[in-house]
Amino acid sequence: MSTPLIDIRGVTKTYMSGSVETRVLHGIDLQVARGDFVSIMGQSGSGKSTLMNILGCLDQATGGTYLLDGTDTRSLSRAQLADIRNRSIGFVFQSFNLIKRMSVAENVALPLIYAGSSRGKAHARALVELERVGLAGLAKRTPSQLSGGQQQRVAIARALATDPPMLLADEPTGNLDTQTSDDIMNSFRQLNKERGITIVLVTHEADVAAYSQRLVRLKDGRVLYDGPAAEGLRQLAASPHLPSPEVPA
Ligand SMILES: Nc1ncnc2c1ncn2[C@@H]1O[C@H](COP(=O)(O)OP(=O)(O)O)[C@@H](O)[C@H]1O
Ligand SMILES: [Mg+2]
């Protein structure tokens, strides 16, 4: 078997505020192969964003191991982590996180400029990515002149500008209406199928998770389910309100 793109074993995360410890992840195992399309679901506070921040090398685990494409992330310096983030991972957020005073094209070009491209090359590449998400005609506008769905497309183009193998998306449709959310999810599906981009996406909504092949459900910092999305969503629909076993009936 080839090396998984993501290979985490026994990952724990404890936040310290003053002398108060909050243990958020209690030993997560997760392997994601190249070309996978995985949704992560779980109640608010179950640790989804904490896990995504670790996967994205924005934060480090307290315990356990994280191999990213075979490289042990614990052995990397801050600079090396930043470099991996830039080259290997595209991020998409709920709130789009576009820079308001820059044009759409400048927003998409920015990661390339950070990675050392000339302005000219970065701009040309940005236009190619914008074309791919159907927004080439809007390159000169600013983000505030676009709809929410269009802004999220710009964010996707920006995430893909450096041609990373993997996209991490934390509730990317959380601020969008149902129709727009379906459009964005169709874009993710197309990126996965046609470009082979590995996608790990957090969502609250079963309709969104249904676009992925695989579902991981978290509960209180542990993996409750990891398997085919269709089966996981069927189980979820059958028992959404079951009290947890530790609560007496
Ligand atoms: N920087 C932090 N410091 C302390 N506690 C945190 C921090 N970030 C998150 N938490 C806590 O960790 C738990 C999980 O948070 P999070 O990963 O954001 O959950 P989710 O994304 O599933 O809603 C929550 O109880 C949250 O309050
Ligand atoms: Mg979250």
Coordinates of C-alpha atoms and ligand atoms in Angstrom, one line a residue:
M1 CA 0.0 0.0 0.0
S2 CA 1.2 3.5 -0.8
T3 CA 1.9 6.0 2.1
P4 CA -1.3 7.7 3.2
L5 CA -1.3 11.4 2.8
I6 CA -2.5 11.8 6.4
D7 CA -1.5 9.3 9.0
I8 CA -2.4 10.2 12.6
R9 CA -2.1 7.8 15.5
G10 CA -3.2 8.3 19.0
V11 CA -3.4 12.0 18.6
T12 CA -4.3 13.9 21.8
K13 CA -4.7 17.6 22.4
T14 CA -4.9 19.4 25.7
Y15 CA -5.3 23.2 25.9
M16 CA -3.8 25.0 28.9
S17 CA -5.3 28.3 30.0
G18 CA -3.5 29.3 33.1
S19 CA -3.5 26.2 35.3
V20 CA -6.7 24.8 33.8
E21 CA -6.2 21.9 31.4
T22 CA -8.9 21.1 28.8
R23 CA -8.4 17.8 27.1
V24 CA -10.1 18.0 23.7
L25 CA -8.8 15.1 21.7
H26 CA -8.5 11.7 23.4
G27 CA -6.5 9.6 21.0
I28 CA -7.5 10.0 17.4
D29 CA -6.4 7.5 14.7
L30 CA -7.1 8.6 11.1
Q31 CA -5.5 7.6 7.8
V32 CA -6.4 9.5 4.6
A33 CA -5.2 8.2 1.3
R34 CA -4.5 10.4 -1.7
G35 CA -7.8 11.0 -3.6
D36 CA -10.0 10.4 -0.6
F37 CA -13.0 12.7 0.1
V38 CA -13.7 12.7 3.8
S39 CA -16.4 14.6 5.8
I40 CA -16.0 15.1 9.6
M41 CA -19.1 15.6 11.6
G42 CA -19.8 16.0 15.3
Q43 CA -21.5 18.2 17.7
S44 CA -20.2 21.7 18.5
G45 CA -17.3 21.3 20.8
S46 CA -16.5 17.7 19.8
G47 CA -13.0 18.8 18.6
K48 CA -13.5 19.1 14.8
S49 CA -11.7 22.4 14.4
T50 CA -9.0 21.3 16.8
L51 CA -8.3 18.2 14.6
M52 CA -8.4 20.3 11.4
N53 CA -5.9 22.7 12.9
I54 CA -3.6 19.8 13.6
L55 CA -4.1 18.3 10.2
G56 CA -3.3 21.7 8.6
C57 CA -0.1 22.1 10.7
L58 CA -1.6 25.3 12.2
D59 CA -1.3 23.7 15.6
Q60 CA 0.6 20.7 17.0
A61 CA -0.8 17.7 18.8
T62 CA 0.0 17.3 22.5
G63 CA 0.6 13.5 22.1
G64 CA 0.6 10.9 19.3
T65 CA 2.1 11.1 15.9
Y66 CA 1.1 12.9 12.7
L67 CA 2.8 11.8 9.5
L68 CA 2.0 14.1 6.6
D69 CA 2.9 12.3 3.3
G70 CA 5.4 10.2 5.3
T71 CA 7.0 13.1 7.1
D72 CA 6.8 13.2 10.9
T73 CA 5.5 16.7 11.6
R74 CA 7.0 16.7 15.1
S75 CA 10.4 16.8 13.7
L76 CA 9.8 20.0 11.7
S77 CA 10.7 23.6 12.6
R78 CA 8.2 26.4 12.5
A79 CA 9.6 27.5 9.1
Q80 CA 9.4 24.0 7.7
L81 CA 5.8 23.7 8.9
A82 CA 5.0 27.0 7.2
D83 CA 6.6 25.7 4.1
I84 CA 4.5 22.5 4.1
R85 CA 1.4 24.5 4.7
N86 CA 2.1 26.6 1.7
R87 CA 3.0 23.8 -0.6
S88 CA 0.8 20.9 0.5
I89 CA -2.4 22.2 2.0
G90 CA -5.1 24.5 0.7
F91 CA -7.4 26.0 3.3
V92 CA -11.1 27.0 2.9
F93 CA -12.9 28.6 5.8
Q94 CA -16.5 29.3 6.7
S95 CA -16.0 33.0 6.6
F96 CA -14.0 33.0 3.3
N97 CA -11.1 35.0 4.8
L98 CA -10.5 37.1 1.7
I99 CA -8.6 40.3 2.0
K100 CA -11.1 43.1 1.4
R101 CA -8.9 45.8 0.0
M102 CA -7.4 43.5 -2.6
S103 CA -8.9 42.5 -5.9
V104 CA -10.2 38.9 -6.5
A105 CA -7.1 38.2 -8.7
E106 CA -4.7 39.6 -6.1
N107 CA -6.3 37.4 -3.4
V108 CA -5.8 34.3 -5.4
A109 CA -2.3 35.3 -6.4
L110 CA -1.2 35.9 -2.8
P111 CA -0.2 32.4 -1.8
L112 CA 2.0 32.2 -5.0
I113 CA 3.7 35.4 -4.1
Y114 CA 4.4 34.1 -0.6
A115 CA 5.8 31.0 -2.2
G116 CA 8.2 33.1 -4.2
S117 CA 6.5 33.6 -7.6
S118 CA 6.9 36.8 -9.5
R119 CA 3.8 39.1 -9.6
G120 CA 3.4 38.4 -13.3
K121 CA 3.5 34.7 -13.0
A122 CA 1.3 34.7 -9.9
H123 CA -1.3 36.8 -11.7
A124 CA -1.4 34.6 -14.7
R125 CA -1.8 31.5 -12.6
A126 CA -4.6 33.2 -10.5
L127 CA -6.5 33.9 -13.7
V128 CA -6.3 30.2 -14.6
E129 CA -7.7 29.1 -11.2
L130 CA -10.4 31.7 -11.4
E131 CA -11.4 30.5 -14.8
R132 CA -11.6 27.0 -13.4
V133 CA -14.1 28.1 -10.8
G134 CA -16.1 30.1 -13.4
L135 CA -15.1 33.5 -12.1
A136 CA -12.5 34.8 -14.7
G137 CA -14.8 37.7 -15.5
L138 CA -14.8 39.0 -11.9
A139 CA -11.0 39.1 -11.4
K140 CA -10.8 42.9 -11.0
R141 CA -13.6 43.2 -8.5
T142 CA -13.1 43.3 -4.7
P143 CA -14.6 40.6 -2.5
S144 CA -17.4 42.9 -1.2
Q145 CA -18.7 43.2 -4.8
L146 CA -19.4 39.4 -4.9
S147 CA -22.1 37.1 -3.4
G148 CA -21.2 34.7 -0.6
G149 CA -21.0 31.8 -3.0
Q150 CA -18.7 33.7 -5.4
Q151 CA -16.5 34.7 -2.5
Q152 CA -16.2 31.1 -1.4
R153 CA -15.3 30.1 -5.0
V154 CA -12.5 32.7 -4.9
A155 CA -11.3 31.2 -1.6
I156 CA -11.3 27.8 -3.3
A157 CA -9.3 29.2 -6.3
R158 CA -6.8 30.7 -3.8
A159 CA -6.5 27.4 -1.9
L160 CA -5.6 25.7 -5.2
A161 CA -3.3 28.3 -6.6
T162 CA -0.1 26.5 -5.4
D163 CA -1.5 23.2 -6.6
P164 CA -1.5 21.4 -3.3
P165 CA -2.5 17.7 -3.1
M166 CA -5.0 18.4 -0.3
L167 CA -7.8 20.8 0.6
L168 CA -8.9 21.3 4.2
A169 CA -12.3 23.0 4.6
D170 CA -13.8 23.9 8.0
E171 CA -17.6 24.3 7.5
P172 CA -17.1 25.8 4.1
T173 CA -20.9 26.0 3.4
G174 CA -21.8 27.3 6.9
N175 CA -22.6 30.8 5.7
L176 CA -24.3 29.8 2.5
D177 CA -27.9 29.1 1.5
T178 CA -28.9 25.6 0.4
Q179 CA -28.6 26.2 -3.3
T180 CA -25.3 27.9 -3.1
S181 CA -24.1 25.2 -0.7
D182 CA -24.9 22.5 -3.3
D183 CA -23.0 24.5 -6.0
I184 CA -19.9 24.7 -3.7
M185 CA -20.2 21.0 -2.9
N186 CA -20.4 20.1 -6.6
S187 CA -17.2 22.1 -7.1
F188 CA -15.5 20.1 -4.3
R189 CA -16.8 16.8 -5.9
Q190 CA -15.4 17.9 -9.3
L191 CA -12.0 18.8 -7.8
N192 CA -11.8 15.5 -6.1
K193 CA -12.9 13.4 -9.2
E194 CA -11.2 15.3 -12.0
R195 CA -8.1 16.6 -10.3
G196 CA -7.7 13.9 -7.7
I197 CA -7.5 16.5 -4.9
T198 CA -7.7 14.9 -1.4
I199 CA -10.5 16.7 0.6
V200 CA -11.1 16.7 4.3
L201 CA -14.2 18.8 5.1
V202 CA -16.0 19.6 8.4
T203 CA -19.7 20.1 8.3
H204 CA -22.8 20.1 10.5
E205 CA -25.1 19.0 7.7
A206 CA -25.8 15.5 6.5
D207 CA -26.7 16.9 3.1
V208 CA -23.2 18.3 2.8
A209 CA -21.5 15.2 4.1
A210 CA -23.4 13.2 1.5
Y211 CA -21.1 14.5 -1.2
S212 CA -18.1 12.7 0.3
Q213 CA -17.2 9.0 0.1
R214 CA -16.3 8.6 3.7
L215 CA -17.6 10.0 7.0
V216 CA -15.8 10.4 10.3
R217 CA -18.0 11.2 13.2
L218 CA -16.4 12.7 16.3
K219 CA -17.9 12.7 19.8
D220 CA -16.2 14.3 22.7
G221 CA -12.8 14.1 21.1
R222 CA -13.0 10.4 20.0
V223 CA -13.9 8.8 16.7
L224 CA -17.4 7.4 16.9
Y225 CA -17.7 6.2 13.3
D226 CA -15.3 6.0 10.4
G227 CA -16.6 4.3 7.2
P228 CA -18.6 4.8 4.1
A229 CA -20.6 8.1 4.2
A230 CA -23.8 6.5 3.0
E231 CA -23.8 4.0 5.9
G232 CA -22.7 6.6 8.5
L233 CA -25.4 9.0 7.5
R234 CA -28.0 6.2 7.6
Q235 CA -27.0 5.4 11.2
L236 CA -27.0 9.1 12.1
A237 CA -30.5 9.5 10.6
A238 CA -31.7 6.4 12.5
S239 CA -30.5 7.6 15.9
P240 CA -29.9 11.3 16.0
H241 CA -31.3 11.9 19.5
L242 CA -30.3 8.8 21.4
P243 CA -29.0 9.8 24.8
S244 CA -25.3 8.9 25.3
P245 CA -24.8 5.6 27.2
E246 CA -23.4 7.3 30.3
V247 CA -26.7 9.3 30.8
P248 CA -29.2 7.2 32.8
A249 CA -32.6 6.9 31.1
Ligands
LIG1 N1 -7.5 27.7 22.1 C1 -8.3 27.0 22.9 N2 -8.1 27.1 24.3 C2 -8.8 26.4 25.1 N3 -9.9 25.6 24.8 C3 -10.1 25.5 23.4 C4 -9.4 26.2 22.5 N4 -9.9 25.9 21.2 C5 -10.9 25.1 21.4 N5 -11.1 24.9 22.8 C6 -12.1 24.0 23.4 O1 -12.0 22.7 22.8 C7 -13.2 22.1 22.6 C8 -13.3 21.7 21.1 O2 -13.3 22.9 20.3 P1 -13.4 22.8 18.7 O3 -12.3 21.9 18.2 O4 -13.4 24.2 18.2 O5 -14.8 22.1 18.5 P2 -15.7 22.0 17.2 O6 -15.0 22.6 16.0 O7 -16.1 20.6 17.0 O8 -16.9 22.8 17.5 C9 -14.3 23.1 23.0 O9 -14.7 22.8 24.3 C10 -13.5 24.4 23.0 O10 -14.0 25.3 24.0
MG2 MG -15.4 24.2 14.7

